[in-house]
PDB file of C-alpha atoms and ligand atoms in Angstrom:
ATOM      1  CA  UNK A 200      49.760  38.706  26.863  1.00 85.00           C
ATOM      2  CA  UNK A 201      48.615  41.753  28.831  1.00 90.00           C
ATOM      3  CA  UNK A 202      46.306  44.271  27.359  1.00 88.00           C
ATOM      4  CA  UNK A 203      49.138  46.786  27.943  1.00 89.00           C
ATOM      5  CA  UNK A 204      51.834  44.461  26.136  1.00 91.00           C
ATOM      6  CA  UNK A 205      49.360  44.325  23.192  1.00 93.00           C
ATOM      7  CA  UNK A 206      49.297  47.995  22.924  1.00 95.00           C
ATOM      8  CA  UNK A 207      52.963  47.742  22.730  1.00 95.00           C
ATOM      9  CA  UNK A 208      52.911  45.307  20.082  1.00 96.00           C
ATOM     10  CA  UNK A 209      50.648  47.533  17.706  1.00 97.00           C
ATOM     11  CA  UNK A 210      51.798  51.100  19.119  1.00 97.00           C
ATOM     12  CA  UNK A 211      55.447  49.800  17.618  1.00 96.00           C
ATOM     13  CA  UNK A 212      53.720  48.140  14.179  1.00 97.00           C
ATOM     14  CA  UNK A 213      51.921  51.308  13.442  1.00 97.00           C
ATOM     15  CA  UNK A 214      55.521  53.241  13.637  1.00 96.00           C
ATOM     16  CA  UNK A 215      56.733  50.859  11.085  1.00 95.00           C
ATOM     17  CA  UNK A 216      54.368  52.515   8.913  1.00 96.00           C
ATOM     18  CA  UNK A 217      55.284  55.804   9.267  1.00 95.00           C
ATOM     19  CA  UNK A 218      57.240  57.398   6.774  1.00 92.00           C
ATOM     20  CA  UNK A 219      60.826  58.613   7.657  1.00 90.00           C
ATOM     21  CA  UNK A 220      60.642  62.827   7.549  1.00 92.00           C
ATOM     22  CA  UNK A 221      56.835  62.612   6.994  1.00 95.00           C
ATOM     23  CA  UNK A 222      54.388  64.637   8.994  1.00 97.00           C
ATOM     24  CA  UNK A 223      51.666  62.149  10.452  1.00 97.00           C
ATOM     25  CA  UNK A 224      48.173  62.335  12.019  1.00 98.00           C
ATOM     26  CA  UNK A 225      48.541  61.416  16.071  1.00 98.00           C
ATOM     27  CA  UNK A 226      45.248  60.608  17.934  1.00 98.00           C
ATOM     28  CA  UNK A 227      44.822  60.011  21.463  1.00 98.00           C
ATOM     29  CA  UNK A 228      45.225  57.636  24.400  1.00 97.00           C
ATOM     30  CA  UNK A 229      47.018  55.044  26.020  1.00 97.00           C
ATOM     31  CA  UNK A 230      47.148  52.978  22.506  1.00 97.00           C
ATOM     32  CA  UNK A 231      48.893  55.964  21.063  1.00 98.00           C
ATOM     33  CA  UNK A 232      51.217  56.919  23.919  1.00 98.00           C
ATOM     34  CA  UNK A 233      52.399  53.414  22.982  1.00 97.00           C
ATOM     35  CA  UNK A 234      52.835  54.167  19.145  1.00 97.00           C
ATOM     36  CA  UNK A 235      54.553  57.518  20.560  1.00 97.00           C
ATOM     37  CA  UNK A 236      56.980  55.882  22.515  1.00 96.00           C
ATOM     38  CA  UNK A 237      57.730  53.794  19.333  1.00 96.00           C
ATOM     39  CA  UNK A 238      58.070  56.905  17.063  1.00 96.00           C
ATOM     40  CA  UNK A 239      60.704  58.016  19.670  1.00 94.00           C
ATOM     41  CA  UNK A 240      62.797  55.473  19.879  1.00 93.00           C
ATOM     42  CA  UNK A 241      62.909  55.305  15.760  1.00 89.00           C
ATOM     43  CA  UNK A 242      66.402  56.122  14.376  1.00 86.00           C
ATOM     44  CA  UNK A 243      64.996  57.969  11.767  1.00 82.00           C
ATOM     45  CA  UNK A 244      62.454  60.760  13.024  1.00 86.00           C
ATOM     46  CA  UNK A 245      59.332  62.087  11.456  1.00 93.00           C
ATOM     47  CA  UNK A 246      59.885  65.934  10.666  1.00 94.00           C
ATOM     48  CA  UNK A 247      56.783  66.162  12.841  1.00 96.00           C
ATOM     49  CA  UNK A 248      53.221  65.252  14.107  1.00 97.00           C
ATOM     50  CA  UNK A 249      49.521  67.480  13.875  1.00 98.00           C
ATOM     51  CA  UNK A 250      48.408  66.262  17.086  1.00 98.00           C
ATOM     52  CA  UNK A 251      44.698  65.499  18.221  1.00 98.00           C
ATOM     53  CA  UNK A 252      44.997  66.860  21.799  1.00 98.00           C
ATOM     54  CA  UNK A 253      46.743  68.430  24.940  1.00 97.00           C
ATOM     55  CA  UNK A 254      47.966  64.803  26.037  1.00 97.00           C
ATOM     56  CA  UNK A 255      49.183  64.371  22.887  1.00 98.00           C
ATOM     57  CA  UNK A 256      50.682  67.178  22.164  1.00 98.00           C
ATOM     58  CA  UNK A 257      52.191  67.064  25.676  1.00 98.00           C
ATOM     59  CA  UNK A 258      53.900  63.551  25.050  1.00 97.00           C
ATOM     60  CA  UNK A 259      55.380  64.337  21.633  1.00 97.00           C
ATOM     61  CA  UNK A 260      57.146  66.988  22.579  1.00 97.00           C
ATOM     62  CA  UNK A 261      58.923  65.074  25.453  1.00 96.00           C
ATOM     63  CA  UNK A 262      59.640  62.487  22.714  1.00 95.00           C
ATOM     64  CA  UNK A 263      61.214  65.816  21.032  1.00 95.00           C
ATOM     65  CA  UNK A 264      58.694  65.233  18.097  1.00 96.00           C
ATOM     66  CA  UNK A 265      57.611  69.012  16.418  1.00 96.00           C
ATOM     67  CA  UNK A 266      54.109  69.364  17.111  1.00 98.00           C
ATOM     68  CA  UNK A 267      52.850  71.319  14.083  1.00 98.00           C
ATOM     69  CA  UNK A 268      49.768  73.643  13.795  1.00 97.00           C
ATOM     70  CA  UNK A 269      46.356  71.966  12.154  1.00 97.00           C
ATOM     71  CA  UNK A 270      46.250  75.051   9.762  1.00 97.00           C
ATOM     72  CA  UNK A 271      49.760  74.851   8.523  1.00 97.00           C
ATOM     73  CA  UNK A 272      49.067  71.846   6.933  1.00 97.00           C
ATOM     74  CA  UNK A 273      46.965  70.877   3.988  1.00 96.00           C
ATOM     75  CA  UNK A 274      47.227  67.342   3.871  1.00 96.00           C
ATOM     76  CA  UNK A 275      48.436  64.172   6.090  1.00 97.00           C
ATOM     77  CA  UNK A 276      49.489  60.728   4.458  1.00 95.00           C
ATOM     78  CA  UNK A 277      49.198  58.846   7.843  1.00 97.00           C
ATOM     79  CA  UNK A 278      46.591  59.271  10.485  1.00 98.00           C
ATOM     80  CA  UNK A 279      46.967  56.738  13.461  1.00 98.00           C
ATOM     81  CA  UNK A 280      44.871  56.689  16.382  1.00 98.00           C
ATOM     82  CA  UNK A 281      42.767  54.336  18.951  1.00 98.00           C
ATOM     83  CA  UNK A 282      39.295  53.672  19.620  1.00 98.00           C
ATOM     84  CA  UNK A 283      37.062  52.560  21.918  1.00 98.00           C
ATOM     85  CA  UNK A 284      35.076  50.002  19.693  1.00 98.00           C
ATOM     86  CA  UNK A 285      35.782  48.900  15.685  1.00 98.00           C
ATOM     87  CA  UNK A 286      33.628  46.903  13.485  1.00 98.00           C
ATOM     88  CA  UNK A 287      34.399  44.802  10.629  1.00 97.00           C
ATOM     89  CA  UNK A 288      33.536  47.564   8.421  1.00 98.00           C
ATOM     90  CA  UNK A 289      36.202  50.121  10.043  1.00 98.00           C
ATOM     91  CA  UNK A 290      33.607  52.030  11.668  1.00 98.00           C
ATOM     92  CA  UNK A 291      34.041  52.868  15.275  1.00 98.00           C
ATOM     93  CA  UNK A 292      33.572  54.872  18.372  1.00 98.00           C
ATOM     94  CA  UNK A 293      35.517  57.297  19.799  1.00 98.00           C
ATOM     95  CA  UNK A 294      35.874  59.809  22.797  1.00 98.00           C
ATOM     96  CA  UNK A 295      36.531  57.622  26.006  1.00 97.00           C
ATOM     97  CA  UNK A 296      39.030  59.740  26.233  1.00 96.00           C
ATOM     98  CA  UNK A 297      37.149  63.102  25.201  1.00 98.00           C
ATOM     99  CA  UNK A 298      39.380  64.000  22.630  1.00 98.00           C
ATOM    100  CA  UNK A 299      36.813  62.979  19.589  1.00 98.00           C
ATOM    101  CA  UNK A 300      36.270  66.117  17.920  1.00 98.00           C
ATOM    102  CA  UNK A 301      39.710  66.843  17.470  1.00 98.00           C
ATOM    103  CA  UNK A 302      40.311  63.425  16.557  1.00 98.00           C
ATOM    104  CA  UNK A 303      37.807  63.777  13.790  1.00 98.00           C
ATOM    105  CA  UNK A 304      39.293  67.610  12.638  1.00 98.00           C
ATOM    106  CA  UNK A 305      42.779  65.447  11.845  1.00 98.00           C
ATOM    107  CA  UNK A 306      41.385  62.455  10.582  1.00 98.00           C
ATOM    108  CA  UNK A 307      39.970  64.761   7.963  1.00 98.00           C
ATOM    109  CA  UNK A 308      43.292  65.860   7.240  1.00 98.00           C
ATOM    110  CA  UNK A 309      44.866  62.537   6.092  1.00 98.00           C
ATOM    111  CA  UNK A 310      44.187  60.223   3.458  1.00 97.00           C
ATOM    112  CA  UNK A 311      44.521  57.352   5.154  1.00 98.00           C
ATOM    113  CA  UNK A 312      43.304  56.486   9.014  1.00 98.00           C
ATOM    114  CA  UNK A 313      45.023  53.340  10.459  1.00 98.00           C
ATOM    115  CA  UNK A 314      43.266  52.372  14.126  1.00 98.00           C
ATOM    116  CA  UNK A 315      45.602  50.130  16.700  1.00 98.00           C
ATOM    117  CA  UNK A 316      43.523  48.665  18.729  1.00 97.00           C
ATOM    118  CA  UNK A 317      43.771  45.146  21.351  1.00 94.00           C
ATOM    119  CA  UNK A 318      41.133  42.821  20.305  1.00 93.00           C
ATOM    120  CA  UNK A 319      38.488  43.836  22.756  1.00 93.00           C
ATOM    121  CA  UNK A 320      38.099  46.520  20.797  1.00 96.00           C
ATOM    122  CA  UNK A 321      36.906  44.901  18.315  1.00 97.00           C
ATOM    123  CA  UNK A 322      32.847  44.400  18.503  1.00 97.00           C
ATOM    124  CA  UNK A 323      30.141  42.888  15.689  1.00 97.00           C
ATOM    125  CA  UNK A 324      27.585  45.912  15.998  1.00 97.00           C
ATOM    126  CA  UNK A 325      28.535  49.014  17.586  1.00 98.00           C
ATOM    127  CA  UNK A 326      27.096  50.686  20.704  1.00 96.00           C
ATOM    128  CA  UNK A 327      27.962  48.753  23.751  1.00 97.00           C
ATOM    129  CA  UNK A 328      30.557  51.295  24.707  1.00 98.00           C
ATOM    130  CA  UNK A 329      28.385  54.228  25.386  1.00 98.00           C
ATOM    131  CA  UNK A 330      28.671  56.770  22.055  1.00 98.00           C
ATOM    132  CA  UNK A 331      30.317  59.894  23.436  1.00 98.00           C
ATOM    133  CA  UNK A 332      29.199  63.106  22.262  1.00 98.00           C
ATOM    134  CA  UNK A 333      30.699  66.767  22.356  1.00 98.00           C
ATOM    135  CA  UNK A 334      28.012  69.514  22.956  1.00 98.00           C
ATOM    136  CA  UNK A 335      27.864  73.278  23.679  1.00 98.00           C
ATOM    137  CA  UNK A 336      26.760  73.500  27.109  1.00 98.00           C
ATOM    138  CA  UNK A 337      23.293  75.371  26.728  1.00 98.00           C
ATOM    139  CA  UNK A 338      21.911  72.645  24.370  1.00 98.00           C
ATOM    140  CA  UNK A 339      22.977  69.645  26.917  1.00 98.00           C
ATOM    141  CA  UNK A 340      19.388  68.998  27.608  1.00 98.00           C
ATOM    142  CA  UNK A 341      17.649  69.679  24.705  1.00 98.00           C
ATOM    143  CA  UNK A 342      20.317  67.375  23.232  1.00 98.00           C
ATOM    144  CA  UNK A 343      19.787  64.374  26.012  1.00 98.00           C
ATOM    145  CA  UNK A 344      15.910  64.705  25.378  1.00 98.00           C
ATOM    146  CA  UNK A 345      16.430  63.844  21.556  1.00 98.00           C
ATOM    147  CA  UNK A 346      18.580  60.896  22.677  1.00 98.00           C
ATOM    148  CA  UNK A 347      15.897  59.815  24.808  1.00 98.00           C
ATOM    149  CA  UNK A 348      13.690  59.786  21.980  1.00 97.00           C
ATOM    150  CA  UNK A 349      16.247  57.521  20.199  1.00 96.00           C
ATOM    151  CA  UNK A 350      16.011  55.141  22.614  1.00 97.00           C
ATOM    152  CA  UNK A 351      19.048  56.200  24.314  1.00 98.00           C
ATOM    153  CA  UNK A 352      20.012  56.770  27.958  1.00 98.00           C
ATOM    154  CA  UNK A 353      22.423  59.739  28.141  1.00 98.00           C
ATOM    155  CA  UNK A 354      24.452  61.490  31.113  1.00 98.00           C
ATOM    156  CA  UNK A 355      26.863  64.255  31.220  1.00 98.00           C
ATOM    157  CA  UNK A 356      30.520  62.805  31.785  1.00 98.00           C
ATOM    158  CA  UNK A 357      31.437  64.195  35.271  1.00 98.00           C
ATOM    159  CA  UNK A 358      33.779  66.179  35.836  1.00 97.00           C
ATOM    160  CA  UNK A 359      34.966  66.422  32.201  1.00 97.00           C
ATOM    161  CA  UNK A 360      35.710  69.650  29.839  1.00 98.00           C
ATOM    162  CA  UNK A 361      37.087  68.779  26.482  1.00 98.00           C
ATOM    163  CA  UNK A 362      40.315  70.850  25.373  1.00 97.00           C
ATOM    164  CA  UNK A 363      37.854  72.756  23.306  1.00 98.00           C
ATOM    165  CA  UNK A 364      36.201  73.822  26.442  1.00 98.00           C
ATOM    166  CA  UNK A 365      32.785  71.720  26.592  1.00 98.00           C
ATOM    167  CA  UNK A 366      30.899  69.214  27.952  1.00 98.00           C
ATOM    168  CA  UNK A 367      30.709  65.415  26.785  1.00 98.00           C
ATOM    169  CA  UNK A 368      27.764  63.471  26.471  1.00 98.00           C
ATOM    170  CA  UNK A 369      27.674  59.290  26.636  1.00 98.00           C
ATOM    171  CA  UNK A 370      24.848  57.910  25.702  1.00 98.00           C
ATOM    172  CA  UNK A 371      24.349  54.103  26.482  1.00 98.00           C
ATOM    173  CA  UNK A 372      21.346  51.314  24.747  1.00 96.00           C
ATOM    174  CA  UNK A 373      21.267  53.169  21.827  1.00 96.00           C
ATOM    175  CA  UNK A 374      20.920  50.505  18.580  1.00 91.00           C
ATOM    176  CA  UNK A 375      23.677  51.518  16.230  1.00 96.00           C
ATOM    177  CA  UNK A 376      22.402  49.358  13.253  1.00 96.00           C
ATOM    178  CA  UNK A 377      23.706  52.036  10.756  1.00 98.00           C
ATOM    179  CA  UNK A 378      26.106  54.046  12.158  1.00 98.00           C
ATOM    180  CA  UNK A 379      26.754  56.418   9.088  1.00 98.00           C
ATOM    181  CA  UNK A 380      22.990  57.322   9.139  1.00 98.00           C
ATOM    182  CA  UNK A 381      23.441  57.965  13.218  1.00 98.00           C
ATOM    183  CA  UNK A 382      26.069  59.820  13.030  1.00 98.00           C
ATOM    184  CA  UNK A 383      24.998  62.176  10.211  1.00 98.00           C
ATOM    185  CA  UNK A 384      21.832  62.696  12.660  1.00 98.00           C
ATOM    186  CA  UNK A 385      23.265  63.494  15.361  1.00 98.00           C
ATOM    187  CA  UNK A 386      25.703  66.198  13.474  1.00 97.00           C
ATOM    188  CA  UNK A 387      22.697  67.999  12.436  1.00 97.00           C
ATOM    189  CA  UNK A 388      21.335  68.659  15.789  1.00 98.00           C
ATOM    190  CA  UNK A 389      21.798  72.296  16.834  1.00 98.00           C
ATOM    191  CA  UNK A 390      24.551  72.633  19.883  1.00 98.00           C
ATOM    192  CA  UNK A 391      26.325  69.358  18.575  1.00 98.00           C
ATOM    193  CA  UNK A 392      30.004  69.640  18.134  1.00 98.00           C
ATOM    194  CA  UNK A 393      30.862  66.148  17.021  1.00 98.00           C
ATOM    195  CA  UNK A 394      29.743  62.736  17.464  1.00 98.00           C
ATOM    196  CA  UNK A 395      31.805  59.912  18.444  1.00 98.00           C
ATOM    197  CA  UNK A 396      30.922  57.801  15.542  1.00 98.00           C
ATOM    198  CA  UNK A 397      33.355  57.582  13.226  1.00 98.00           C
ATOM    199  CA  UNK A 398      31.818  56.576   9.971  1.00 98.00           C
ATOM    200  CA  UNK A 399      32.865  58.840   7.429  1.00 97.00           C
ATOM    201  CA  UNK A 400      36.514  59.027   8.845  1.00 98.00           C
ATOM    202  CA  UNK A 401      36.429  55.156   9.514  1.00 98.00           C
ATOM    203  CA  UNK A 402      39.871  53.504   9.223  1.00 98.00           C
ATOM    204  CA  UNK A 403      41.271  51.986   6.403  1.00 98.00           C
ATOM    205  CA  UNK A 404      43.219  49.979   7.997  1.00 98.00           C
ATOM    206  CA  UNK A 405      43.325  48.430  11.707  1.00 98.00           C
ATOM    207  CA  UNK A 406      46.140  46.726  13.280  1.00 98.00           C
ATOM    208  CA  UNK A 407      44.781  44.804  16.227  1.00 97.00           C
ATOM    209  CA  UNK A 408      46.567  43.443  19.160  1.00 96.00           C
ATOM    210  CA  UNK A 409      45.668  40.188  19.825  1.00 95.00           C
ATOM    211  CA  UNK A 410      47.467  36.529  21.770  1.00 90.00           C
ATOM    212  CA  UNK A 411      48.886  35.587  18.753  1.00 93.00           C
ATOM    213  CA  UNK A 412      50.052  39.061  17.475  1.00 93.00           C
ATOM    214  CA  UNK A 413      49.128  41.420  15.394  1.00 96.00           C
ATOM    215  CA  UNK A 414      46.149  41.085  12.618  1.00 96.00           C
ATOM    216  CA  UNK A 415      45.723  43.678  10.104  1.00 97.00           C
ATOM    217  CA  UNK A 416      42.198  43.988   8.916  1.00 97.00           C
ATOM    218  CA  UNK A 417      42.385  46.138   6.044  1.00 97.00           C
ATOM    219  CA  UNK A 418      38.674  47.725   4.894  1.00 95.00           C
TER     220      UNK A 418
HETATM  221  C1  5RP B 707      40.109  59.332  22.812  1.00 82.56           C
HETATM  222  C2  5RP B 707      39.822  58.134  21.986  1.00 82.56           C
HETATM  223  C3  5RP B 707      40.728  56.961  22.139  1.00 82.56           C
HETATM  224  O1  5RP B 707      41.246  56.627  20.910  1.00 82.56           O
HETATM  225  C4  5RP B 707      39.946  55.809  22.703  1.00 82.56           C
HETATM  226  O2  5RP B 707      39.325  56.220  23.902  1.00 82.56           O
HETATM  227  C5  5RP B 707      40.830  54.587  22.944  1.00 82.56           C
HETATM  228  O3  5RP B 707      41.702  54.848  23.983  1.00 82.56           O
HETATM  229  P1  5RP B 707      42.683  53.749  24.581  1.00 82.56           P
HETATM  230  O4  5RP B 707      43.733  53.526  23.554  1.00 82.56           O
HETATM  231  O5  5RP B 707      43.214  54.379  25.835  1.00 82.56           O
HETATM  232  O6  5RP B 707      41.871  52.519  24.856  1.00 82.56           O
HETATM  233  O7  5RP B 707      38.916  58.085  21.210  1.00 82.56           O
HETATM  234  O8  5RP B 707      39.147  60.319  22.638  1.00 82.56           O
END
């Protein structure tokens, strides 16, 4: 099976979890555009979706899905979305695709975070995809000299202003031994808007895409 068919496969098992007339989490990504395209062709639709960014937002509406305001809700059942690496704890990294501090805003919101991922994804320690990190722009390099003193290697993503209007960090050959303890460091840094670890909105729940189907690894 292709990667892409594999993001079919758990795109369309994460919209069998969804709720009929629910409101649901939506991250970002190609992973989700899949689980989008599966909400849309449901016959029952979801009254609507707090979306994690632009893209997102963009694609539900064409799958005539209500995008509704972060603020005008108070709490989400369902929260699906990729990532970019997953350990066997449900703790992962996020932001490949910039959208990680929004990502993290929604997660927030639900009580329950399902990842789909394709088995790649899925990684014994974290850190091999380099950790992306959202920054104000005037405390880039104070910011990249702290990673340096981590051990880390960091550049500014080229190119690339997130739809909050900032840069993005990635940092590679940092050791992520304890990635709760990382990421609550790097929070606490002045001129950091989010980290891309996602430790204390890990997933519950992962369904991951692999030759034989799909596995759910519940955490
Ligand atoms: C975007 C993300 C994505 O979930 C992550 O990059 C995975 O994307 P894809 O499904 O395209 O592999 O964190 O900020």
């Amino acid at each position: 099976m292709t990667q892409d068919e594999l993001k079919g496969l758990v795109g369309q098992a994460a919209a069998a979890l969804v709720e009929p007339g629910s409101i649901i989490g939506v991250g970002t990504g190609s992973t989700v555009n899949r689980f989008i395209d599966a909400l849309a062709a449901m016959p029952v639709r979801i009254a609507g979706a707090v979306s994690s960014s632009e893209q997102s937002s963009e694609r539900l509406r064409q799958a005539g899905i209500a995008v509704i305001d972060t603020n005008a809700v108070e709490r989400l059942t369902l929260y699906v979305d990729g990532a970019d690496e997953i350990d066997h704890a449900g703790c992962m990294i996020k932001g490949g695709g910039a959208a990680l501090t929004r990502e993290k805003i929604v997660a927030d919101l639900a009580d329950r975070f399902v990842c789909i991922a394709d088995e790649s994804k899925l990684v014994e320690r974290l850190g091999k995809f380099p950790l992306p990190i959202e920054v104000i722009g005037m405390a880039t390099e104070q910011i990249m000299r702290r990673l340096r003193r981590l051990g880390g290697e960091p550049v500014v993503r080229p190119g690339v202003t997130t739809d909050n209007g900032h840069p993005i960090i990635d940092v590679r050959g940092l050791r992520i031994d304890d990635p709760a303890a990382l990421e609550a460091e790097i929070n606490q840094w002045p001129g950091v808007v989010c980290v891309g670890i996602f430790a204390r909105h890990r997933a519950q729940t992962c369904l991951l895409g692999t030759s034989v189907g799909v596995r759910t690894l519940d955490f």
